[in-house]
Amino acid sequence: MKYPIITPMLRSQALLILAALLIGRAGLHAQTPAAPEPRPKIKETVINGVEGFQDTPMQPDGLWHVHDPARPQPPIVKTGEFSEKAPAPSDAVVLFDGHDLSQWQDKKTGGPVPWNVRDGVAISAKDDIQTTQSFGDLQLHLEFREPVLHGRYGQDRGNSGVFLMGRYEIQVLDCYHNPTYADGATGAIYGQHPPLVNACRPPGEWQTYDILFNVPHFDDSGHLLTPAYVTVLQNGVVVQNHQAIRGDTNWRVPGSYTPVGSTGPIALQYHNNSVAFRNIWVRPMAVDQEP
Ligand code: MG
């Protein structure tokens, strides 16, 4: 290989380029970072010992604010016997059988899950996780165990969640003797529909979710044709009955739809609480297209 001959002219040009680069860098360093925007003051309201909000938008029913502490608490039901730790049906996709979380990935990074697996149980930590596979209409079974937490109330007690298509949250929370705003209680479609009843078992005990979910449908220009629907049984008790979901579930805002495809991952939330999960399986569900 022949080396280029460095003439004085080339050298001066190189020096000029180097100088320009250095000035550019100095310019960049001289920029002071923009001051962070002051966060808007968020005002919690407490009604009858329930923390929530009344400075949020109204729900479409016009009766309650999103996360309204005045919205009636779901009536408490003592659960009966139900099948837990039951083997998955033969056609189910097993998402966690107690051994590893190889069917899951970190929701934010797409990398390995930061959750811990111990004694056949997955413990939430650090980030949300989601399945590597995507699913459409489905039947989902999972079991969760709330931690025993002292001095933690409302949304701070055992918060997690099951996100269908990675975006529609069925709340996981410890609502055993722990009132919170009804649209954020255990089994709520978060921020939209409270559970029909409070079927919570005490923290430290295993509980089941059995969920039937139908994906939403959009036309080619992204307009909603049919909403997503969800039926949820908690500990064998119906807490959502073929309830229409109003769109993406988020904090302090009513649901609204983002057009999505016909499948999505199942995600589990990490919300600064160590919630245990086990026996997670899903059955993709066919839909009879006949009217
Ligand atoms: Mg949650």
Short mmCIF file of N, CA and C in Angstrom, two decimals, residues 12-13 19 30 38 41 53-54 61 83 85 100 104 109 115 118 123 133 156-157 159 191 194 207 211 221 261 267 275:
data_model
loop_
_atom_site.label_atom_id
_atom_site.label_comp_id
_atom_site.label_asym_id
_atom_site.label_seq_id
_atom_site.Cartn_x
_atom_site.Cartn_y
_atom_site.Cartn_z
N SER A 12 -1.91 21.75 6.28
CA SER A 12 -2.65 22.92 6.78
C SER A 12 -4.16 22.67 6.72
N GLN A 13 -4.58 21.95 5.65
CA GLN A 13 -6.02 21.64 5.57
C GLN A 13 -6.43 20.73 6.73
N ALA A 19 -8.97 21.83 13.88
CA ALA A 19 -9.34 23.01 14.68
C ALA A 19 -10.87 23.16 14.70
N ALA A 30 -19.86 23.86 25.77
CA ALA A 30 -20.21 25.13 26.38
C ALA A 30 -21.72 25.23 26.63
N PRO A 38 -40.53 22.30 35.27
CA PRO A 38 -41.12 22.01 36.60
C PRO A 38 -42.32 21.09 36.43
N LYS A 41 -47.98 20.34 39.63
CA LYS A 41 -48.35 19.86 40.97
C LYS A 41 -49.51 18.88 40.83
N PHE A 53 -57.87 10.93 42.98
CA PHE A 53 -57.77 12.23 42.32
C PHE A 53 -59.16 12.71 41.87
N GLN A 54 -59.33 14.02 41.96
CA GLN A 54 -60.54 14.61 41.38
C GLN A 54 -60.18 15.79 40.48
N ASP A 61 -68.65 8.02 31.41
CA ASP A 61 -69.97 7.96 32.05
C ASP A 61 -70.39 9.31 32.65
N SER A 83 -59.17 -24.06 41.89
CA SER A 83 -58.02 -24.85 41.49
C SER A 83 -56.82 -23.95 41.27
N LYS A 85 -52.38 -23.95 41.02
CA LYS A 85 -51.23 -24.80 40.71
C LYS A 85 -51.64 -25.98 39.81
N ASP A 100 -37.68 -21.27 34.52
CA ASP A 100 -36.96 -20.08 34.02
C ASP A 100 -37.92 -19.17 33.28
N TRP A 104 -39.66 -14.91 28.18
CA TRP A 104 -39.89 -13.49 28.47
C TRP A 104 -38.65 -12.67 28.19
N THR A 109 -35.83 -2.97 27.35
CA THR A 109 -34.57 -3.15 26.61
C THR A 109 -34.64 -4.30 25.61
N TRP A 115 -35.95 -10.13 36.44
CA TRP A 115 -36.70 -10.72 37.56
C TRP A 115 -35.92 -11.92 38.11
N ARG A 118 -36.86 -18.10 42.02
CA ARG A 118 -36.42 -18.82 43.23
C ARG A 118 -37.52 -19.77 43.65
N ILE A 123 -40.11 -13.51 40.81
CA ILE A 123 -40.34 -12.32 41.65
C ILE A 123 -40.04 -11.07 40.81
N GLN A 133 -43.19 -14.10 22.55
CA GLN A 133 -44.21 -14.39 21.54
C GLN A 133 -45.35 -13.38 21.64
N ASP A 156 -49.57 1.67 46.68
CA ASP A 156 -48.20 1.29 47.03
C ASP A 156 -48.10 -0.13 47.56
N ARG A 157 -49.24 -0.80 47.72
CA ARG A 157 -49.18 -2.11 48.34
C ARG A 157 -49.30 -3.23 47.30
N ASN A 159 -48.28 -3.47 44.12
CA ASN A 159 -48.70 -3.11 42.77
C ASN A 159 -47.91 -3.87 41.71
N GLY A 191 -57.77 2.40 35.54
CA GLY A 191 -58.20 3.74 35.19
C GLY A 191 -59.50 3.79 34.42
N PRO A 194 -63.70 -0.46 37.39
CA PRO A 194 -63.43 -1.19 38.64
C PRO A 194 -63.83 -2.65 38.50
N GLN A 207 -53.06 -16.45 44.66
CA GLN A 207 -54.32 -16.08 44.05
C GLN A 207 -54.24 -16.38 42.55
N ILE A 211 -58.12 -15.19 32.55
CA ILE A 211 -58.48 -14.04 31.72
C ILE A 211 -58.82 -14.51 30.31
N SER A 221 -57.58 2.70 8.01
CA SER A 221 -57.09 4.03 8.37
C SER A 221 -56.94 4.21 9.88
N GLY A 261 -51.81 -3.84 15.77
CA GLY A 261 -52.01 -5.03 14.95
C GLY A 261 -52.91 -6.03 15.65
N ALA A 267 -47.55 -8.67 29.01
CA ALA A 267 -46.51 -8.06 29.84
C ALA A 267 -46.93 -8.12 31.31
N VAL A 275 -43.63 -8.71 43.69
CA VAL A 275 -44.81 -9.56 43.61
C VAL A 275 -44.38 -10.88 42.96
#
